[in-house]
């Protein structure tokens, strides 16, 4: 968020260094420790997720279900960070919805038009520069567009070093409920749901 307030140093899993912003409550990895592209791509290719995996389908449906009331067949959507085996777009197709795929490693042709809705499922924790990425997501959405974010929020600094979600070296930033509120204020969104802690559905104002 580019706050001038000093950040708090936090020790994470395996002694890795992170910082907590007192303004937006984002926890982010020391930039000197960020994984290089080869490590990222290798990690993503190791994922065995796909439409044949019932557990993964159930997992993605946690994001789809709260967003569905906001979507219809006339809309154009995007899976932002779809990974090597796009699955969410196929699940949406079964609901009569059109969704394109983008991933910087596996589907790098960047979309040039605005969308009616975007899903970012288990993606935002990988952002090296979350401010730039959320600005891009906002610009990719039409006014009134829907952004659905799926990520596990942090709740305790004291337990951060043992938190399973932070052990993945490609998870480099972690959001708090107050971080989402800050994103809404800065980039012009409102929160549409309050009862799905891992999934947040936002509407662009």
JSON list of C-alpha atoms in Angstrom, two decimals:
[
{"chain": "A", "resi": 1, "resn": "UNK", "atom": "CA", "xyz": [0.00, 0.00, 0.00]},
{"chain": "A", "resi": 2, "resn": "UNK", "atom": "CA", "xyz": [3.13, 2.24, 0.03]},
{"chain": "A", "resi": 3, "resn": "UNK", "atom": "CA", "xyz": [2.45, 3.36, 3.58]},
{"chain": "A", "resi": 4, "resn": "UNK", "atom": "CA", "xyz": [5.17, 5.45, 5.20]},
{"chain": "A", "resi": 5, "resn": "UNK", "atom": "CA", "xyz": [4.63, 3.65, 8.52]},
{"chain": "A", "resi": 6, "resn": "UNK", "atom": "CA", "xyz": [7.42, 1.24, 9.54]},
{"chain": "A", "resi": 7, "resn": "UNK", "atom": "CA", "xyz": [6.60, -2.43, 9.04]},
{"chain": "A", "resi": 8, "resn": "UNK", "atom": "CA", "xyz": [7.04, -5.08, 11.72]},
{"chain": "A", "resi": 9, "resn": "UNK", "atom": "CA", "xyz": [9.49, -7.89, 11.02]},
{"chain": "A", "resi": 10, "resn": "UNK", "atom": "CA", "xyz": [7.99, -11.37, 11.42]},
{"chain": "A", "resi": 11, "resn": "UNK", "atom": "CA", "xyz": [9.74, -14.74, 11.41]},
{"chain": "A", "resi": 12, "resn": "UNK", "atom": "CA", "xyz": [7.92, -17.29, 9.29]},
{"chain": "A", "resi": 13, "resn": "UNK", "atom": "CA", "xyz": [8.30, -21.02, 8.56]},
{"chain": "A", "resi": 14, "resn": "UNK", "atom": "CA", "xyz": [11.91, -22.26, 8.35]},
{"chain": "A", "resi": 15, "resn": "UNK", "atom": "CA", "xyz": [13.10, -18.91, 9.70]},
{"chain": "A", "resi": 16, "resn": "UNK", "atom": "CA", "xyz": [12.10, -16.98, 6.58]},
{"chain": "A", "resi": 17, "resn": "UNK", "atom": "CA", "xyz": [11.63, -13.26, 7.03]},
{"chain": "A", "resi": 18, "resn": "UNK", "atom": "CA", "xyz": [8.35, -11.42, 6.45]},
{"chain": "A", "resi": 19, "resn": "UNK", "atom": "CA", "xyz": [6.97, -7.98, 7.19]},
{"chain": "A", "resi": 20, "resn": "UNK", "atom": "CA", "xyz": [3.59, -6.84, 8.51]},
{"chain": "A", "resi": 21, "resn": "UNK", "atom": "CA", "xyz": [2.24, -3.53, 7.28]},
{"chain": "A", "resi": 22, "resn": "UNK", "atom": "CA", "xyz": [0.50, -1.68, 10.16]},
{"chain": "A", "resi": 23, "resn": "UNK", "atom": "CA", "xyz": [-1.70, 0.22, 7.71]},
{"chain": "A", "resi": 24, "resn": "UNK", "atom": "CA", "xyz": [-3.22, -2.45, 5.44]},
{"chain": "A", "resi": 25, "resn": "UNK", "atom": "CA", "xyz": [-2.32, -5.53, 7.56]},
{"chain": "A", "resi": 26, "resn": "UNK", "atom": "CA", "xyz": [-0.68, -7.37, 4.66]},
{"chain": "A", "resi": 27, "resn": "UNK", "atom": "CA", "xyz": [2.06, -9.81, 5.61]},
{"chain": "A", "resi": 28, "resn": "UNK", "atom": "CA", "xyz": [4.63, -10.09, 2.82]},
{"chain": "A", "resi": 29, "resn": "UNK", "atom": "CA", "xyz": [7.86, -11.97, 2.27]},
{"chain": "A", "resi": 30, "resn": "UNK", "atom": "CA", "xyz": [11.24, -10.24, 2.39]},
{"chain": "A", "resi": 31, "resn": "UNK", "atom": "CA", "xyz": [11.90, -9.41, -1.26]},
{"chain": "A", "resi": 32, "resn": "UNK", "atom": "CA", "xyz": [15.38, -10.96, -1.05]},
{"chain": "A", "resi": 33, "resn": "UNK", "atom": "CA", "xyz": [13.69, -14.33, -0.42]},
{"chain": "A", "resi": 34, "resn": "UNK", "atom": "CA", "xyz": [11.15, -14.28, -3.25]},
{"chain": "A", "resi": 35, "resn": "UNK", "atom": "CA", "xyz": [11.35, -17.47, -5.35]},
{"chain": "A", "resi": 36, "resn": "UNK", "atom": "CA", "xyz": [12.75, -17.19, -8.86]},
{"chain": "A", "resi": 37, "resn": "UNK", "atom": "CA", "xyz": [10.53, -18.05, -11.86]},
{"chain": "A", "resi": 38, "resn": "UNK", "atom": "CA", "xyz": [12.02, -21.53, -12.33]},
{"chain": "A", "resi": 39, "resn": "UNK", "atom": "CA", "xyz": [11.16, -22.50, -8.75]},
{"chain": "A", "resi": 40, "resn": "UNK", "atom": "CA", "xyz": [7.66, -21.09, -9.11]},
{"chain": "A", "resi": 41, "resn": "UNK", "atom": "CA", "xyz": [6.95, -22.91, -12.35]},
{"chain": "A", "resi": 42, "resn": "UNK", "atom": "CA", "xyz": [8.31, -26.20, -11.01]},
{"chain": "A", "resi": 43, "resn": "UNK", "atom": "CA", "xyz": [6.09, -25.90, -7.95]},
{"chain": "A", "resi": 44, "resn": "UNK", "atom": "CA", "xyz": [2.99, -25.16, -10.03]},
{"chain": "A", "resi": 45, "resn": "UNK", "atom": "CA", "xyz": [3.66, -28.06, -12.40]},
{"chain": "A", "resi": 46, "resn": "UNK", "atom": "CA", "xyz": [3.84, -30.39, -9.40]},
{"chain": "A", "resi": 47, "resn": "UNK", "atom": "CA", "xyz": [0.20, -29.68, -8.56]},
{"chain": "A", "resi": 48, "resn": "UNK", "atom": "CA", "xyz": [-1.97, -32.63, -9.54]},
{"chain": "A", "resi": 49, "resn": "UNK", "atom": "CA", "xyz": [-5.17, -30.62, -9.66]},
{"chain": "A", "resi": 50, "resn": "UNK", "atom": "CA", "xyz": [-7.61, -31.03, -12.52]},
{"chain": "A", "resi": 51, "resn": "UNK", "atom": "CA", "xyz": [-11.25, -31.66, -13.45]},
{"chain": "A", "resi": 52, "resn": "UNK", "atom": "CA", "xyz": [-10.81, -35.38, -12.74]},
{"chain": "A", "resi": 53, "resn": "UNK", "atom": "CA", "xyz": [-9.96, -34.63, -9.10]},
{"chain": "A", "resi": 54, "resn": "UNK", "atom": "CA", "xyz": [-13.20, -34.60, -7.13]},
{"chain": "A", "resi": 55, "resn": "UNK", "atom": "CA", "xyz": [-11.59, -32.96, -4.13]},
{"chain": "A", "resi": 56, "resn": "UNK", "atom": "CA", "xyz": [-10.23, -30.12, -6.23]},
{"chain": "A", "resi": 57, "resn": "UNK", "atom": "CA", "xyz": [-13.58, -29.63, -7.95]},
{"chain": "A", "resi": 58, "resn": "UNK", "atom": "CA", "xyz": [-15.26, -29.42, -4.54]},
{"chain": "A", "resi": 59, "resn": "UNK", "atom": "CA", "xyz": [-12.60, -26.94, -3.45]},
{"chain": "A", "resi": 60, "resn": "UNK", "atom": "CA", "xyz": [-13.21, -24.65, -6.45]},
{"chain": "A", "resi": 61, "resn": "UNK", "atom": "CA", "xyz": [-16.96, -24.86, -6.01]},
{"chain": "A", "resi": 62, "resn": "UNK", "atom": "CA", "xyz": [-16.48, -23.04, -2.70]},
{"chain": "A", "resi": 63, "resn": "UNK", "atom": "CA", "xyz": [-15.58, -20.00, -4.80]},
{"chain": "A", "resi": 64, "resn": "UNK", "atom": "CA", "xyz": [-18.12, -20.56, -7.56]},
{"chain": "A", "resi": 65, "resn": "UNK", "atom": "CA", "xyz": [-21.19, -21.04, -5.37]},
{"chain": "A", "resi": 66, "resn": "UNK", "atom": "CA", "xyz": [-21.24, -17.61, -3.64]},
{"chain": "A", "resi": 67, "resn": "UNK", "atom": "CA", "xyz": [-20.47, -15.85, -6.94]},
{"chain": "A", "resi": 68, "resn": "UNK", "atom": "CA", "xyz": [-23.13, -17.58, -9.07]},
{"chain": "A", "resi": 69, "resn": "UNK", "atom": "CA", "xyz": [-26.05, -15.31, -8.06]},
{"chain": "A", "resi": 70, "resn": "UNK", "atom": "CA", "xyz": [-24.10, -12.39, -9.58]},
{"chain": "A", "resi": 71, "resn": "UNK", "atom": "CA", "xyz": [-23.36, -14.10, -12.92]},
{"chain": "A", "resi": 72, "resn": "UNK", "atom": "CA", "xyz": [-25.33, -14.88, -16.07]},
{"chain": "A", "resi": 73, "resn": "UNK", "atom": "CA", "xyz": [-24.75, -16.38, -19.52]},
{"chain": "A", "resi": 74, "resn": "UNK", "atom": "CA", "xyz": [-24.38, -13.00, -21.25]},
{"chain": "A", "resi": 75, "resn": "UNK", "atom": "CA", "xyz": [-21.27, -12.18, -19.22]},
{"chain": "A", "resi": 76, "resn": "UNK", "atom": "CA", "xyz": [-17.62, -12.63, -20.19]},
{"chain": "A", "resi": 77, "resn": "UNK", "atom": "CA", "xyz": [-15.35, -13.99, -17.46]},
{"chain": "A", "resi": 78, "resn": "UNK", "atom": "CA", "xyz": [-11.71, -14.71, -16.74]},
{"chain": "A", "resi": 79, "resn": "UNK", "atom": "CA", "xyz": [-9.90, -17.24, -14.55]},
{"chain": "A", "resi": 80, "resn": "UNK", "atom": "CA", "xyz": [-6.89, -15.16, -13.49]},
{"chain": "A", "resi": 81, "resn": "UNK", "atom": "CA", "xyz": [-4.06, -17.58, -12.67]},
{"chain": "A", "resi": 82, "resn": "UNK", "atom": "CA", "xyz": [-5.68, -20.77, -13.93]},
{"chain": "A", "resi": 83, "resn": "UNK", "atom": "CA", "xyz": [-2.56, -22.95, -13.59]},
{"chain": "A", "resi": 84, "resn": "UNK", "atom": "CA", "xyz": [-1.40, -25.67, -15.98]},
{"chain": "A", "resi": 85, "resn": "UNK", "atom": "CA", "xyz": [-4.75, -27.51, -16.03]},
{"chain": "A", "resi": 86, "resn": "UNK", "atom": "CA", "xyz": [-7.66, -25.06, -16.24]},
{"chain": "A", "resi": 87, "resn": "UNK", "atom": "CA", "xyz": [-10.57, -26.42, -14.26]},
{"chain": "A", "resi": 88, "resn": "UNK", "atom": "CA", "xyz": [-12.67, -23.53, -13.01]},
{"chain": "A", "resi": 89, "resn": "UNK", "atom": "CA", "xyz": [-13.59, -22.41, -16.54]},
{"chain": "A", "resi": 90, "resn": "UNK", "atom": "CA", "xyz": [-14.96, -25.88, -17.27]},
{"chain": "A", "resi": 91, "resn": "UNK", "atom": "CA", "xyz": [-17.01, -25.89, -14.09]},
{"chain": "A", "resi": 92, "resn": "UNK", "atom": "CA", "xyz": [-18.47, -22.52, -15.04]},
{"chain": "A", "resi": 93, "resn": "UNK", "atom": "CA", "xyz": [-19.24, -23.80, -18.53]},
{"chain": "A", "resi": 94, "resn": "UNK", "atom": "CA", "xyz": [-21.43, -26.46, -16.92]},
{"chain": "A", "resi": 95, "resn": "UNK", "atom": "CA", "xyz": [-23.44, -23.54, -15.48]},
{"chain": "A", "resi": 96, "resn": "UNK", "atom": "CA", "xyz": [-23.78, -22.01, -18.95]},
{"chain": "A", "resi": 97, "resn": "UNK", "atom": "CA", "xyz": [-21.10, -19.40, -18.30]},
{"chain": "A", "resi": 98, "resn": "UNK", "atom": "CA", "xyz": [-18.20, -18.35, -20.53]},
{"chain": "A", "resi": 99, "resn": "UNK", "atom": "CA", "xyz": [-14.80, -17.98, -18.87]},
{"chain": "A", "resi": 100, "resn": "UNK", "atom": "CA", "xyz": [-11.39, -17.47, -20.47]},
{"chain": "A", "resi": 101, "resn": "UNK", "atom": "CA", "xyz": [-8.06, -18.56, -18.98]},
{"chain": "A", "resi": 102, "resn": "UNK", "atom": "CA", "xyz": [-4.95, -16.58, -18.08]},
{"chain": "A", "resi": 103, "resn": "UNK", "atom": "CA", "xyz": [-1.79, -17.69, -16.33]},
{"chain": "A", "resi": 104, "resn": "UNK", "atom": "CA", "xyz": [1.63, -16.00, -16.58]},
{"chain": "A", "resi": 105, "resn": "UNK", "atom": "CA", "xyz": [3.38, -19.36, -16.99]},
{"chain": "A", "resi": 106, "resn": "UNK", "atom": "CA", "xyz": [0.90, -21.61, -18.77]},
{"chain": "A", "resi": 107, "resn": "UNK", "atom": "CA", "xyz": [-1.56, -19.34, -20.61]},
{"chain": "A", "resi": 108, "resn": "UNK", "atom": "CA", "xyz": [0.46, -16.12, -20.96]},
{"chain": "A", "resi": 109, "resn": "UNK", "atom": "CA", "xyz": [-1.50, -14.42, -23.74]},
{"chain": "A", "resi": 110, "resn": "UNK", "atom": "CA", "xyz": [-2.81, -11.51, -21.72]},
{"chain": "A", "resi": 111, "resn": "UNK", "atom": "CA", "xyz": [-6.45, -10.58, -22.34]},
{"chain": "A", "resi": 112, "resn": "UNK", "atom": "CA", "xyz": [-6.92, -7.13, -23.79]},
{"chain": "A", "resi": 113, "resn": "UNK", "atom": "CA", "xyz": [-10.58, -6.48, -23.11]},
{"chain": "A", "resi": 114, "resn": "UNK", "atom": "CA", "xyz": [-12.58, -5.85, -19.98]},
{"chain": "A", "resi": 115, "resn": "UNK", "atom": "CA", "xyz": [-14.54, -8.61, -18.30]},
{"chain": "A", "resi": 116, "resn": "UNK", "atom": "CA", "xyz": [-17.82, -8.85, -16.45]},
{"chain": "A", "resi": 117, "resn": "UNK", "atom": "CA", "xyz": [-16.32, -11.14, -13.81]},
{"chain": "A", "resi": 118, "resn": "UNK", "atom": "CA", "xyz": [-12.94, -12.48, -12.74]},
{"chain": "A", "resi": 119, "resn": "UNK", "atom": "CA", "xyz": [-12.02, -15.37, -10.47]},
{"chain": "A", "resi": 120, "resn": "UNK", "atom": "CA", "xyz": [-8.67, -15.36, -8.64]},
{"chain": "A", "resi": 121, "resn": "UNK", "atom": "CA", "xyz": [-8.74, -18.65, -6.74]},
{"chain": "A", "resi": 122, "resn": "UNK", "atom": "CA", "xyz": [-5.64, -19.45, -4.68]},
{"chain": "A", "resi": 123, "resn": "UNK", "atom": "CA", "xyz": [-3.77, -16.81, -6.69]},
{"chain": "A", "resi": 124, "resn": "UNK", "atom": "CA", "xyz": [-3.46, -13.56, -4.73]},
{"chain": "A", "resi": 125, "resn": "UNK", "atom": "CA", "xyz": [-1.09, -15.10, -2.17]},
{"chain": "A", "resi": 126, "resn": "UNK", "atom": "CA", "xyz": [1.40, -15.54, -5.04]},
{"chain": "A", "resi": 127, "resn": "UNK", "atom": "CA", "xyz": [1.51, -11.84, -5.97]},
{"chain": "A", "resi": 128, "resn": "UNK", "atom": "CA", "xyz": [4.99, -10.30, -5.71]},
{"chain": "A", "resi": 129, "resn": "UNK", "atom": "CA", "xyz": [3.47, -6.84, -6.15]},
{"chain": "A", "resi": 130, "resn": "UNK", "atom": "CA", "xyz": [-0.13, -7.07, -4.91]},
{"chain": "A", "resi": 131, "resn": "UNK", "atom": "CA", "xyz": [-0.78, -3.34, -5.35]},
{"chain": "A", "resi": 132, "resn": "UNK", "atom": "CA", "xyz": [0.02, -3.55, -9.06]},
{"chain": "A", "resi": 133, "resn": "UNK", "atom": "CA", "xyz": [-1.94, -6.77, -9.47]},
{"chain": "A", "resi": 134, "resn": "UNK", "atom": "CA", "xyz": [-5.11, -5.46, -7.83]},
{"chain": "A", "resi": 135, "resn": "UNK", "atom": "CA", "xyz": [-4.86, -2.31, -9.92]},
{"chain": "A", "resi": 136, "resn": "UNK", "atom": "CA", "xyz": [-4.70, -4.53, -13.00]},
{"chain": "A", "resi": 137, "resn": "UNK", "atom": "CA", "xyz": [-7.65, -6.64, -11.83]},
{"chain": "A", "resi": 138, "resn": "UNK", "atom": "CA", "xyz": [-9.69, -3.49, -11.28]},
{"chain": "A", "resi": 139, "resn": "UNK", "atom": "CA", "xyz": [-8.81, -2.22, -14.75]},
{"chain": "A", "resi": 140, "resn": "UNK", "atom": "CA", "xyz": [-9.75, -5.56, -16.29]},
{"chain": "A", "resi": 141, "resn": "UNK", "atom": "CA", "xyz": [-13.24, -5.39, -14.80]},
{"chain": "A", "resi": 142, "resn": "UNK", "atom": "CA", "xyz": [-16.12, -3.39, -16.22]},
{"chain": "A", "resi": 143, "resn": "UNK", "atom": "CA", "xyz": [-17.98, -1.11, -13.80]},
{"chain": "A", "resi": 144, "resn": "UNK", "atom": "CA", "xyz": [-20.26, -3.35, -11.78]},
{"chain": "A", "resi": 145, "resn": "UNK", "atom": "CA", "xyz": [-18.02, -6.32, -12.52]},
{"chain": "A", "resi": 146, "resn": "UNK", "atom": "CA", "xyz": [-17.49, -9.13, -10.01]},
{"chain": "A", "resi": 147, "resn": "UNK", "atom": "CA", "xyz": [-14.12, -10.16, -8.58]},
{"chain": "A", "resi": 148, "resn": "UNK", "atom": "CA", "xyz": [-14.07, -13.40, -6.59]},
{"chain": "A", "resi": 149, "resn": "UNK", "atom": "CA", "xyz": [-10.98, -13.98, -4.46]},
{"chain": "A", "resi": 150, "resn": "UNK", "atom": "CA", "xyz": [-10.15, -17.26, -2.76]},
{"chain": "A", "resi": 151, "resn": "UNK", "atom": "CA", "xyz": [-7.26, -17.28, -0.28]},
{"chain": "A", "resi": 152, "resn": "UNK", "atom": "CA", "xyz": [-6.69, -18.25, 3.34]},
{"chain": "A", "resi": 153, "resn": "UNK", "atom": "CA", "xyz": [-6.48, -15.16, 5.55]},
{"chain": "A", "resi": 154, "resn": "UNK", "atom": "CA", "xyz": [-4.04, -14.87, 8.41]},
{"chain": "A", "resi": 155, "resn": "UNK", "atom": "CA", "xyz": [-5.46, -14.44, 11.90]},
{"chain": "A", "resi": 156, "resn": "UNK", "atom": "CA", "xyz": [-2.50, -14.68, 14.30]},
{"chain": "A", "resi": 157, "resn": "UNK", "atom": "CA", "xyz": [0.99, -13.21, 14.12]},
{"chain": "A", "resi": 158, "resn": "UNK", "atom": "CA", "xyz": [1.97, -15.42, 17.06]},
{"chain": "A", "resi": 159, "resn": "UNK", "atom": "CA", "xyz": [1.16, -18.57, 15.11]},
{"chain": "A", "resi": 160, "resn": "UNK", "atom": "CA", "xyz": [2.49, -17.42, 11.75]},
{"chain": "A", "resi": 161, "resn": "UNK", "atom": "CA", "xyz": [5.73, -19.45, 11.86]},
{"chain": "A", "resi": 162, "resn": "UNK", "atom": "CA", "xyz": [3.72, -22.68, 12.25]},
{"chain": "A", "resi": 163, "resn": "UNK", "atom": "CA", "xyz": [0.91, -21.78, 9.84]},
{"chain": "A", "resi": 164, "resn": "UNK", "atom": "CA", "xyz": [0.65, -24.44, 7.13]},
{"chain": "A", "resi": 165, "resn": "UNK", "atom": "CA", "xyz": [-0.39, -21.92, 4.48]},
{"chain": "A", "resi": 166, "resn": "UNK", "atom": "CA", "xyz": [2.86, -20.01, 4.85]},
{"chain": "A", "resi": 167, "resn": "UNK", "atom": "CA", "xyz": [5.07, -23.09, 4.40]},
{"chain": "A", "resi": 168, "resn": "UNK", "atom": "CA", "xyz": [4.62, -23.00, 0.60]},
{"chain": "A", "resi": 169, "resn": "UNK", "atom": "CA", "xyz": [7.58, -21.00, -0.73]},
{"chain": "A", "resi": 170, "resn": "UNK", "atom": "CA", "xyz": [5.41, -19.60, -3.54]},
{"chain": "A", "resi": 171, "resn": "UNK", "atom": "CA", "xyz": [2.94, -18.12, -1.04]},
{"chain": "A", "resi": 172, "resn": "UNK", "atom": "CA", "xyz": [4.56, -14.74, -0.57]},
{"chain": "A", "resi": 173, "resn": "UNK", "atom": "CA", "xyz": [1.82, -12.45, 0.79]},
{"chain": "A", "resi": 174, "resn": "UNK", "atom": "CA", "xyz": [-1.03, -13.01, 3.18]},
{"chain": "A", "resi": 175, "resn": "UNK", "atom": "CA", "xyz": [-4.20, -11.03, 3.66]},
{"chain": "A", "resi": 176, "resn": "UNK", "atom": "CA", "xyz": [-6.25, -10.07, 6.68]},
{"chain": "A", "resi": 177, "resn": "UNK", "atom": "CA", "xyz": [-9.90, -8.98, 6.71]},
{"chain": "A", "resi": 178, "resn": "UNK", "atom": "CA", "xyz": [-8.61, -5.42, 7.08]},
{"chain": "A", "resi": 179, "resn": "UNK", "atom": "CA", "xyz": [-6.42, -5.91, 3.99]},
{"chain": "A", "resi": 180, "resn": "UNK", "atom": "CA", "xyz": [-9.50, -6.69, 1.94]},
{"chain": "A", "resi": 181, "resn": "UNK", "atom": "CA", "xyz": [-11.21, -3.61, 3.32]},
{"chain": "A", "resi": 182, "resn": "UNK", "atom": "CA", "xyz": [-8.19, -1.54, 2.29]},
{"chain": "A", "resi": 183, "resn": "UNK", "atom": "CA", "xyz": [-8.26, -3.05, -1.23]},
{"chain": "A", "resi": 184, "resn": "UNK", "atom": "CA", "xyz": [-11.93, -2.10, -1.52]},
{"chain": "A", "resi": 185, "resn": "UNK", "atom": "CA", "xyz": [-11.22, 1.48, -0.49]},
{"chain": "A", "resi": 186, "resn": "UNK", "atom": "CA", "xyz": [-8.20, 1.95, -2.72]},
{"chain": "A", "resi": 187, "resn": "UNK", "atom": "CA", "xyz": [-9.39, 0.19, -5.87]},
{"chain": "A", "resi": 188, "resn": "UNK", "atom": "CA", "xyz": [-13.11, 0.87, -5.73]},
{"chain": "A", "resi": 189, "resn": "UNK", "atom": "CA", "xyz": [-14.84, -2.35, -4.66]},
{"chain": "A", "resi": 190, "resn": "UNK", "atom": "CA", "xyz": [-17.56, -3.31, -2.25]},
{"chain": "A", "resi": 191, "resn": "UNK", "atom": "CA", "xyz": [-17.82, -6.65, -0.45]},
{"chain": "A", "resi": 192, "resn": "UNK", "atom": "CA", "xyz": [-20.93, -8.64, -1.37]},
{"chain": "A", "resi": 193, "resn": "UNK", "atom": "CA", "xyz": [-20.57, -11.61, 1.00]},
{"chain": "A", "resi": 194, "resn": "UNK", "atom": "CA", "xyz": [-19.79, -11.87, 4.68]},
{"chain": "A", "resi": 195, "resn": "UNK", "atom": "CA", "xyz": [-20.23, -15.57, 5.51]},
{"chain": "A", "resi": 196, "resn": "UNK", "atom": "CA", "xyz": [-17.53, -17.36, 3.49]},
{"chain": "A", "resi": 197, "resn": "UNK", "atom": "CA", "xyz": [-14.21, -16.71, 5.26]},
{"chain": "A", "resi": 198, "resn": "UNK", "atom": "CA", "xyz": [-11.93, -18.16, 2.54]},
{"chain": "A", "resi": 199, "resn": "UNK", "atom": "CA", "xyz": [-13.86, -16.60, -0.36]},
{"chain": "A", "resi": 200, "resn": "UNK", "atom": "CA", "xyz": [-14.61, -12.92, -0.88]},
{"chain": "A", "resi": 201, "resn": "UNK", "atom": "CA", "xyz": [-16.90, -11.69, -3.63]},
{"chain": "A", "resi": 202, "resn": "UNK", "atom": "CA", "xyz": [-16.29, -8.05, -4.60]},
{"chain": "A", "resi": 203, "resn": "UNK", "atom": "CA", "xyz": [-18.21, -5.73, -6.89]},
{"chain": "A", "resi": 204, "resn": "UNK", "atom": "CA", "xyz": [-16.43, -2.96, -8.77]},
{"chain": "A", "resi": 205, "resn": "UNK", "atom": "CA", "xyz": [-18.07, 0.37, -8.10]}
]
